mmCIF file with all atom_site columns, C-alpha atoms in Angstrom:
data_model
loop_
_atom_site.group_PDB
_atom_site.id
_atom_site.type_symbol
_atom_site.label_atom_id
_atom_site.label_alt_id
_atom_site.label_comp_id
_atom_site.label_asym_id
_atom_site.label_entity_id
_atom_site.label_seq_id
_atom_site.pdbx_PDB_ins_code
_atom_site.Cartn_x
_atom_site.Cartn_y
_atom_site.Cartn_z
_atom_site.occupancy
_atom_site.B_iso_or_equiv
_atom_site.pdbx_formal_charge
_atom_site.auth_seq_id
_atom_site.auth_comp_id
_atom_site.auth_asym_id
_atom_site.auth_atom_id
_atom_site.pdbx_PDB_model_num
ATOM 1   C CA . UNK A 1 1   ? 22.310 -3.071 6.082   1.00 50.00 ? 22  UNK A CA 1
ATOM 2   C CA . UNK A 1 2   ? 18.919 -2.456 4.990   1.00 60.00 ? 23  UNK A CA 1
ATOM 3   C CA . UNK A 1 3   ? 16.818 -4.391 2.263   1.00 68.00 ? 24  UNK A CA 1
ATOM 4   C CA . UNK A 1 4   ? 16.101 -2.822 -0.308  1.00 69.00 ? 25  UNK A CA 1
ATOM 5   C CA . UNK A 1 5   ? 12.400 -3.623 0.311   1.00 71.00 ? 26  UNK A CA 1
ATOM 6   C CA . UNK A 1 6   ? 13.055 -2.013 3.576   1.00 71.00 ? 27  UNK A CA 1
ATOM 7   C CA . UNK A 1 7   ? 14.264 1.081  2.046   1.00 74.00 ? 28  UNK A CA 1
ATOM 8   C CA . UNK A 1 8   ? 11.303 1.488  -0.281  1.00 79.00 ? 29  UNK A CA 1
ATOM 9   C CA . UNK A 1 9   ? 9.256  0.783  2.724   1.00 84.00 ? 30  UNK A CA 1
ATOM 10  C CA . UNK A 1 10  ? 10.402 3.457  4.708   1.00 85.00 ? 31  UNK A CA 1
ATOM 11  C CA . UNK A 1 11  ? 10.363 6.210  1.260   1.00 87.00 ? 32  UNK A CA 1
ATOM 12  C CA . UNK A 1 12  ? 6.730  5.069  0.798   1.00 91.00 ? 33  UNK A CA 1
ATOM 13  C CA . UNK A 1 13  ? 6.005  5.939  4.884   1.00 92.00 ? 34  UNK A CA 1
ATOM 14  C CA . UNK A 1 14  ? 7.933  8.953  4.604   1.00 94.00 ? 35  UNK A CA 1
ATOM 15  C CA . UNK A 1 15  ? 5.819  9.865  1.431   1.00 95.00 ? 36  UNK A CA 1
ATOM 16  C CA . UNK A 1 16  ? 2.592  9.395  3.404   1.00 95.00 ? 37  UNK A CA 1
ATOM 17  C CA . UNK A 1 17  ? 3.656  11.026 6.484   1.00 95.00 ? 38  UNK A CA 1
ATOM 18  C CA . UNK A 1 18  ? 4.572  14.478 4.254   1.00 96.00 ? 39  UNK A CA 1
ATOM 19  C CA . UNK A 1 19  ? 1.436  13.979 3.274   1.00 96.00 ? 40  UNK A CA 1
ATOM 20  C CA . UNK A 1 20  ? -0.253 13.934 6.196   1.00 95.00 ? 41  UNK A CA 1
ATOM 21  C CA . UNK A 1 21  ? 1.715  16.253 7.807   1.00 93.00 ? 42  UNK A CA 1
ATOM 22  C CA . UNK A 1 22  ? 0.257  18.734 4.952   1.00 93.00 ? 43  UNK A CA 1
ATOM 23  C CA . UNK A 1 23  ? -3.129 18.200 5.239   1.00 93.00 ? 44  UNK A CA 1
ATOM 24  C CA . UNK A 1 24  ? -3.205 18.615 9.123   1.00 92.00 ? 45  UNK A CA 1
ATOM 25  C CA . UNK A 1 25  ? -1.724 22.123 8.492   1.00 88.00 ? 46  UNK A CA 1
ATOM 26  C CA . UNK A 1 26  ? -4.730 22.803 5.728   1.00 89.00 ? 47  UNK A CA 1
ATOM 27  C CA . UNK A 1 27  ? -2.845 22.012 2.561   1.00 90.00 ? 48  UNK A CA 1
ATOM 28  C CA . UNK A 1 28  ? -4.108 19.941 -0.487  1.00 92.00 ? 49  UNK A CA 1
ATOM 29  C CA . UNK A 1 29  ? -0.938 17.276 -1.085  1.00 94.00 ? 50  UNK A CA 1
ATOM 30  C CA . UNK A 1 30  ? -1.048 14.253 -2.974  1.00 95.00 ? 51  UNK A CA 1
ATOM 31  C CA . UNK A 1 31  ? 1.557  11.501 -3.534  1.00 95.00 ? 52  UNK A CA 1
ATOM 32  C CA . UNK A 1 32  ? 3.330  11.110 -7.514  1.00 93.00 ? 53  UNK A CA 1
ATOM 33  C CA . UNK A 1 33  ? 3.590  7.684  -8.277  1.00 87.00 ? 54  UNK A CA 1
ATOM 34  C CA . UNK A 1 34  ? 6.271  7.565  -11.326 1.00 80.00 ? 55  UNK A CA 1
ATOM 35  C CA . UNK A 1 35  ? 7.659  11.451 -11.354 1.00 82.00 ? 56  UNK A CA 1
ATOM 36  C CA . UNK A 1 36  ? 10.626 12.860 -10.492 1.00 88.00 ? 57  UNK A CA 1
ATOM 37  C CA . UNK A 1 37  ? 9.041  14.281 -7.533  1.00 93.00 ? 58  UNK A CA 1
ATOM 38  C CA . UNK A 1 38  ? 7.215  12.972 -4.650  1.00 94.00 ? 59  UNK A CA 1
ATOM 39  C CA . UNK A 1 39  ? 4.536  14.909 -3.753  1.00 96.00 ? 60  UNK A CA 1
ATOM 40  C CA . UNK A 1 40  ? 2.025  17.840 -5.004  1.00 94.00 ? 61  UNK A CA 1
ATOM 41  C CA . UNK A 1 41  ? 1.490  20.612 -2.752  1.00 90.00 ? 62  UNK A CA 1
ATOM 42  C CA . UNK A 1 42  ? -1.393 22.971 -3.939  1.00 86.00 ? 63  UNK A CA 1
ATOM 43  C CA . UNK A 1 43  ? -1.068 26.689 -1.948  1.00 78.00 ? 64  UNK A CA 1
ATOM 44  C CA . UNK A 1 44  ? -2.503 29.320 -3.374  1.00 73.00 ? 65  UNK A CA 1
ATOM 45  C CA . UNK A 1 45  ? -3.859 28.000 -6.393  1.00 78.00 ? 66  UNK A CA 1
ATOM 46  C CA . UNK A 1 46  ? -0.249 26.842 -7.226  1.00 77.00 ? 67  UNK A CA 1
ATOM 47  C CA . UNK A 1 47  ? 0.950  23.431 -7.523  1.00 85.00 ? 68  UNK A CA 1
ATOM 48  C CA . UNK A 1 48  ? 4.597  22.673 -5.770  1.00 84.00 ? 69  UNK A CA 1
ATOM 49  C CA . UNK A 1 49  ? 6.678  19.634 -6.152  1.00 92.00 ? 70  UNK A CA 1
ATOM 50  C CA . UNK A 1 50  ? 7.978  18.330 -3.403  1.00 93.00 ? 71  UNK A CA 1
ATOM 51  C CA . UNK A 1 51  ? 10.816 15.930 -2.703  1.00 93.00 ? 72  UNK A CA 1
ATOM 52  C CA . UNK A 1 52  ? 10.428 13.543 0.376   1.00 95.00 ? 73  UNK A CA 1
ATOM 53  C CA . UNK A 1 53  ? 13.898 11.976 2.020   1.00 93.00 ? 74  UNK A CA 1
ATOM 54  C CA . UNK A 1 54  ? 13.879 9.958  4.856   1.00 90.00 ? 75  UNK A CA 1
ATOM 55  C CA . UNK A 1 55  ? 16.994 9.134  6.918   1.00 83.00 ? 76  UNK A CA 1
ATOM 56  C CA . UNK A 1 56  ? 20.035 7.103  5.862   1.00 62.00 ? 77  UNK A CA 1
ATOM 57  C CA . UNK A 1 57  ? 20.179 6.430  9.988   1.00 65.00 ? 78  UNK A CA 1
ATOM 58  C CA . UNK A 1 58  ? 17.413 6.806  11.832  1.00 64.00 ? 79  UNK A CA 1
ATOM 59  C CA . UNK A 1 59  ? 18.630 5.859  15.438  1.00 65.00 ? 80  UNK A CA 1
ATOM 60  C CA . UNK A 1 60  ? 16.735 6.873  18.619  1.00 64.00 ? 81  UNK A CA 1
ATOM 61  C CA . UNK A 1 61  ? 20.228 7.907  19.630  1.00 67.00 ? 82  UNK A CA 1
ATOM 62  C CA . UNK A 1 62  ? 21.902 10.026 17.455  1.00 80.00 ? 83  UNK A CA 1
ATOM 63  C CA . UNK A 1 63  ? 21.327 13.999 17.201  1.00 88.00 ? 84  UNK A CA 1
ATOM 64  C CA . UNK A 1 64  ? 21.421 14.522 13.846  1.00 89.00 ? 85  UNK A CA 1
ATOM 65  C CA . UNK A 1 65  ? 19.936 12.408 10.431  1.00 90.00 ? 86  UNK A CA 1
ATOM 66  C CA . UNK A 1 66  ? 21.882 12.361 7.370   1.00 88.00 ? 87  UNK A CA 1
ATOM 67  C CA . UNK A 1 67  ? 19.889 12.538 3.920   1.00 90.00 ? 88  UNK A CA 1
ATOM 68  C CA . UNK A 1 68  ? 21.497 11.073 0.494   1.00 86.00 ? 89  UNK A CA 1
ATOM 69  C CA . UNK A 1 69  ? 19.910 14.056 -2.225  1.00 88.00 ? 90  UNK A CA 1
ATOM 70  C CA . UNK A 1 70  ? 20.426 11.673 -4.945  1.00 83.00 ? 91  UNK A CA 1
ATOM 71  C CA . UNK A 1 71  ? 17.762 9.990  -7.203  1.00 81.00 ? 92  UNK A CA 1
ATOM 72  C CA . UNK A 1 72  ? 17.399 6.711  -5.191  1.00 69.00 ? 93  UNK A CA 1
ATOM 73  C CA . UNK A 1 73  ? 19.714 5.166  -3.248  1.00 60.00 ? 94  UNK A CA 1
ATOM 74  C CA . UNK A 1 74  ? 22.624 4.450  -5.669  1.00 62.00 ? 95  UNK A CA 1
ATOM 75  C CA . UNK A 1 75  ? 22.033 6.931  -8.162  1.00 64.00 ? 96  UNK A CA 1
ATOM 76  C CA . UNK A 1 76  ? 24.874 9.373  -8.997  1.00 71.00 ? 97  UNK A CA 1
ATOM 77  C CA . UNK A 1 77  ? 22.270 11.728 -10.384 1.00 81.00 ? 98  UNK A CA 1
ATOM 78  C CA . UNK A 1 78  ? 21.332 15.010 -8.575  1.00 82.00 ? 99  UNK A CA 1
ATOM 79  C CA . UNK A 1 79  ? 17.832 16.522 -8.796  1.00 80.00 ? 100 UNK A CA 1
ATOM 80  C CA . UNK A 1 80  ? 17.958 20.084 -10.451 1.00 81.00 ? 101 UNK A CA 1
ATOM 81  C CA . UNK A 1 81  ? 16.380 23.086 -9.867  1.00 77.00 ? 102 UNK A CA 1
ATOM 82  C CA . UNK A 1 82  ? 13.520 22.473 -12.455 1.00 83.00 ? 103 UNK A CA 1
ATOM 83  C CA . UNK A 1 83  ? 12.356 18.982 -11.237 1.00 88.00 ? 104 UNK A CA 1
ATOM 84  C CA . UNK A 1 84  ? 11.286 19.900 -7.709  1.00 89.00 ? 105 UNK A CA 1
ATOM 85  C CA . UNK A 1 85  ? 10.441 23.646 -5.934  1.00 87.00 ? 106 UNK A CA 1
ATOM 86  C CA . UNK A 1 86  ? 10.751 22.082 -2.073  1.00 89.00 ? 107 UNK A CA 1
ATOM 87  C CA . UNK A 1 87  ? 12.619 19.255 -0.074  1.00 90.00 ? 108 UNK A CA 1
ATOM 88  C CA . UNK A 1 88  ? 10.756 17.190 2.881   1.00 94.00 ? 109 UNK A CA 1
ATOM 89  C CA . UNK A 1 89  ? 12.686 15.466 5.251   1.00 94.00 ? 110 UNK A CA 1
ATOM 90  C CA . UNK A 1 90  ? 11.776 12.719 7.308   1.00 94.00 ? 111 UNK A CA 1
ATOM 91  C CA . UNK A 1 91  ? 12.573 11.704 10.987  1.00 91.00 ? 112 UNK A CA 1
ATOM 92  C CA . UNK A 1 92  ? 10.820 8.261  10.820  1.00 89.00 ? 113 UNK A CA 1
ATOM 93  C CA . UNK A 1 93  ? 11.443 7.625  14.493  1.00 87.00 ? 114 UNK A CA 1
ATOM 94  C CA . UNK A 1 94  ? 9.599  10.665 15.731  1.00 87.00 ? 115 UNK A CA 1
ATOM 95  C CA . UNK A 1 95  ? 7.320  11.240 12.858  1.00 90.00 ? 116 UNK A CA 1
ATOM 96  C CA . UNK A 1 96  ? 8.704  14.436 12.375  1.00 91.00 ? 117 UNK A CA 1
ATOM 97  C CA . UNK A 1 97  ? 9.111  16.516 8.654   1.00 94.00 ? 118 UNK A CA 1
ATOM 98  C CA . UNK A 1 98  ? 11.241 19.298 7.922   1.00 92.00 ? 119 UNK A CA 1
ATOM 99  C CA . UNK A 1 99  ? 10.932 21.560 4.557   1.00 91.00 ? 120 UNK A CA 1
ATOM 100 C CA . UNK A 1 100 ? 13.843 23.137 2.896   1.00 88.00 ? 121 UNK A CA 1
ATOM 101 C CA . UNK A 1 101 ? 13.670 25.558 -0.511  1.00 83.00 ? 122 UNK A CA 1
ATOM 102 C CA . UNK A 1 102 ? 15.362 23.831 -3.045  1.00 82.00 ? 123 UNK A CA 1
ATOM 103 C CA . UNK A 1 103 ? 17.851 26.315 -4.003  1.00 76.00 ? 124 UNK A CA 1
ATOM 104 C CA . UNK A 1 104 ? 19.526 26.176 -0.253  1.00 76.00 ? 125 UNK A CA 1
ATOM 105 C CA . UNK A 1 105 ? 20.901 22.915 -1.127  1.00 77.00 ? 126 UNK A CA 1
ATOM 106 C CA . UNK A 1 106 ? 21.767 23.121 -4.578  1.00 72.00 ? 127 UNK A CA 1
ATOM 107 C CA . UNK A 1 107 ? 24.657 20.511 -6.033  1.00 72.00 ? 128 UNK A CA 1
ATOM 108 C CA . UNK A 1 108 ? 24.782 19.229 -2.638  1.00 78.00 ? 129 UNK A CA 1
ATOM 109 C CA . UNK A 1 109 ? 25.461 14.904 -2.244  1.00 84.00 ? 130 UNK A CA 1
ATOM 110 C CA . UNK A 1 110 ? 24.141 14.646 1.348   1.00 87.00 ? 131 UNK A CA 1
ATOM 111 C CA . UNK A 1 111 ? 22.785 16.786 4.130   1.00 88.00 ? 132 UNK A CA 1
ATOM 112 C CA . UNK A 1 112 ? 22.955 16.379 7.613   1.00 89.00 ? 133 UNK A CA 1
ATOM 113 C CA . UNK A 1 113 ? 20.151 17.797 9.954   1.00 90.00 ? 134 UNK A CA 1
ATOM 114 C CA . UNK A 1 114 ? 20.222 18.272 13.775  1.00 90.00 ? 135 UNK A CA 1
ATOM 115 C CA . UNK A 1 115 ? 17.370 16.981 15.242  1.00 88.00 ? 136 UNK A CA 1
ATOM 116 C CA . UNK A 1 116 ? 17.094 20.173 17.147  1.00 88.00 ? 137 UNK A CA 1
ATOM 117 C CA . UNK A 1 117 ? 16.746 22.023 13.917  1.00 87.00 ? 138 UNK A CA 1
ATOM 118 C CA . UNK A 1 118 ? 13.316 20.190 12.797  1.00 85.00 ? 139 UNK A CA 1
ATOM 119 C CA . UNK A 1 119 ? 10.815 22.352 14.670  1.00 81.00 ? 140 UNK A CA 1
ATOM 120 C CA . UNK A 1 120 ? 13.080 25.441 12.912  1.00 82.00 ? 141 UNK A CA 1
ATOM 121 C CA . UNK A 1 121 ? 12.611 23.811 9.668   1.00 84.00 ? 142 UNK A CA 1
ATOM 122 C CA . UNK A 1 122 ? 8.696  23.609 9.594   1.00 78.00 ? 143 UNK A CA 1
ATOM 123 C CA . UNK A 1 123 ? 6.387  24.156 6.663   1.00 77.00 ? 144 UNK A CA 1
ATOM 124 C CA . UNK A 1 124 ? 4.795  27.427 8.572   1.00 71.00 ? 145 UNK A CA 1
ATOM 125 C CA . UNK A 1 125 ? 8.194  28.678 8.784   1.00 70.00 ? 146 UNK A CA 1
ATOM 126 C CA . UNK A 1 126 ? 9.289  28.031 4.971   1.00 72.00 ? 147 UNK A CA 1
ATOM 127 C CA . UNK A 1 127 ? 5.563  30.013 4.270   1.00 63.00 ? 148 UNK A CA 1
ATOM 128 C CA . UNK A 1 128 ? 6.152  32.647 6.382   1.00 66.00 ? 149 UNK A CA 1
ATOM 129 C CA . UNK A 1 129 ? 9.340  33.390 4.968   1.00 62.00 ? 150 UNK A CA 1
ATOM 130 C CA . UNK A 1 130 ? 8.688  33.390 1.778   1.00 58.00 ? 151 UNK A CA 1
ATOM 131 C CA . UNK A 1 131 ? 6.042  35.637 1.946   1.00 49.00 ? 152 UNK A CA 1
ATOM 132 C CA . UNK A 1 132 ? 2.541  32.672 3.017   1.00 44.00 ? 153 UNK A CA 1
ATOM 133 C CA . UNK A 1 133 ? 3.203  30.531 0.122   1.00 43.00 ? 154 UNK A CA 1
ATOM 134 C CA . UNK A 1 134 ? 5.846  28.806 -1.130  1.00 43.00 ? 155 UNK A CA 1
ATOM 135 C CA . UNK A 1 135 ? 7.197  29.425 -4.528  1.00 41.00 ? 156 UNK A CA 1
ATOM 136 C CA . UNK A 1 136 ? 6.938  33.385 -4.170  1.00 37.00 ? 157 UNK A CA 1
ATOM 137 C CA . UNK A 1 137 ? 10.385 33.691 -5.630  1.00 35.00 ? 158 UNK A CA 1
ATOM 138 C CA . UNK A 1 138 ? 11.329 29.398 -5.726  1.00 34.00 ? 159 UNK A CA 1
ATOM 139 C CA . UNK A 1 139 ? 10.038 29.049 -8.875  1.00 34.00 ? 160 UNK A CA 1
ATOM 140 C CA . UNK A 1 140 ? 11.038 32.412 -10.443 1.00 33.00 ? 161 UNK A CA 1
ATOM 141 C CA . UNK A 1 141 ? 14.073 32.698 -12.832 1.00 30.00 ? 162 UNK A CA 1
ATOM 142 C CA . UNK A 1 142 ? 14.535 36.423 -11.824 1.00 29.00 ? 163 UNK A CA 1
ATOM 143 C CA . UNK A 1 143 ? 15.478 35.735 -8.284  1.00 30.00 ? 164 UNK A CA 1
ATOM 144 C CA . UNK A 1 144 ? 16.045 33.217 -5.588  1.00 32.00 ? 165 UNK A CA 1
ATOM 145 C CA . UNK A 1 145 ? 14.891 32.794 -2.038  1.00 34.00 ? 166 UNK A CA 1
ATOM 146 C CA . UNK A 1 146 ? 16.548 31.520 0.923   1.00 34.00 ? 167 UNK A CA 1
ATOM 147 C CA . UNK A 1 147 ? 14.268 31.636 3.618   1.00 35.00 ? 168 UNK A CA 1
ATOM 148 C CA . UNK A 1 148 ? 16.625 29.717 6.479   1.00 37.00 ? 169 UNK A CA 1
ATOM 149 C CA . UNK A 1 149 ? 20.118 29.876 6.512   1.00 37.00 ? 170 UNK A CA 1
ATOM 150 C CA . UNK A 1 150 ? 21.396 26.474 6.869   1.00 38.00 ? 171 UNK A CA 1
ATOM 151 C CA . UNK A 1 151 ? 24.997 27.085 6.246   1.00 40.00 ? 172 UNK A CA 1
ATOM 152 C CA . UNK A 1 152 ? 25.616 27.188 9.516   1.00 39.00 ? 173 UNK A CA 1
ATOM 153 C CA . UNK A 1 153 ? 24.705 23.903 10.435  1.00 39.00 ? 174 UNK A CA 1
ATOM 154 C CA . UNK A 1 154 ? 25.100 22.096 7.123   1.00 39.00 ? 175 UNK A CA 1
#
């Protein structure tokens, strides 16, 4: 079982890697220290909170990652809608991040991700969708996006 110095080792890497990942695609994104959300995105002249998971198992040989969506590691606490627009995920063994609107994975405990479905799950992707910048209808009350279905997979 991990430490929990361990864990908060790997959510700060995970953190910096979203990060990173961002500003290699020509984003703005800076870490939150003390927030309900991780990290900033600016797009567009908009600001977007993002919420970065890494893996409960991160194993060279599984397939898949599982990610707890609760406020730390033994909270019983869900996020809501208003605290964050977007969630990162983290494959800390391949340095890989995956981006997921919010409302897909509402009231949800856990997710489970192929490892397959990262590249699907990409940042460009979530933009394109949702018309080249996120938020176009994640942060509106009149309507909701779902750019990827994930139900099939979830």
């Amino acid at each position: 079982m991990k430490s929990q110095r361990q864990n908060k080792y790997n959510g700060t890497a995970s953190e910096h890697l979203v990060c990173a990942d961002l500003w290699i695609q020509g984003y703005k994104a800076y870490m939150v220290h003390g927030d309900i959300f991780d990290v900033v995105l600016k797009a567009e002249n908009q600001l977007y909170k993002i919420q970065v998971k890494s893996s409960t198992n991160p194993k060279y040989n599984t397939n898949s990652l599982t990610f707890n969506l609760s406020r730390g590691c033994k909270s019983k606490d869900l996020y809501r809608k208003r605290d964050i627009d977007v969630w990162a995920f983290v494959d800390l063994m391949y340095k890989k991040v995956c981006y997921i609107d919010v409302q897909d994975l509402n009231n949800k405990w856990k997710i489970t991700i192929p490892r397959k479905k990262f590249k699907d799950l990409s940042l460009k992707v979530l933009l394109e969708v949702v018309g080249n910048f996120i938020g176009v209808a994640i942060s509106s009350s009149t309507s909701s996006c779902h750019p990827i279905s994930i139900s099939s997979w979830i």
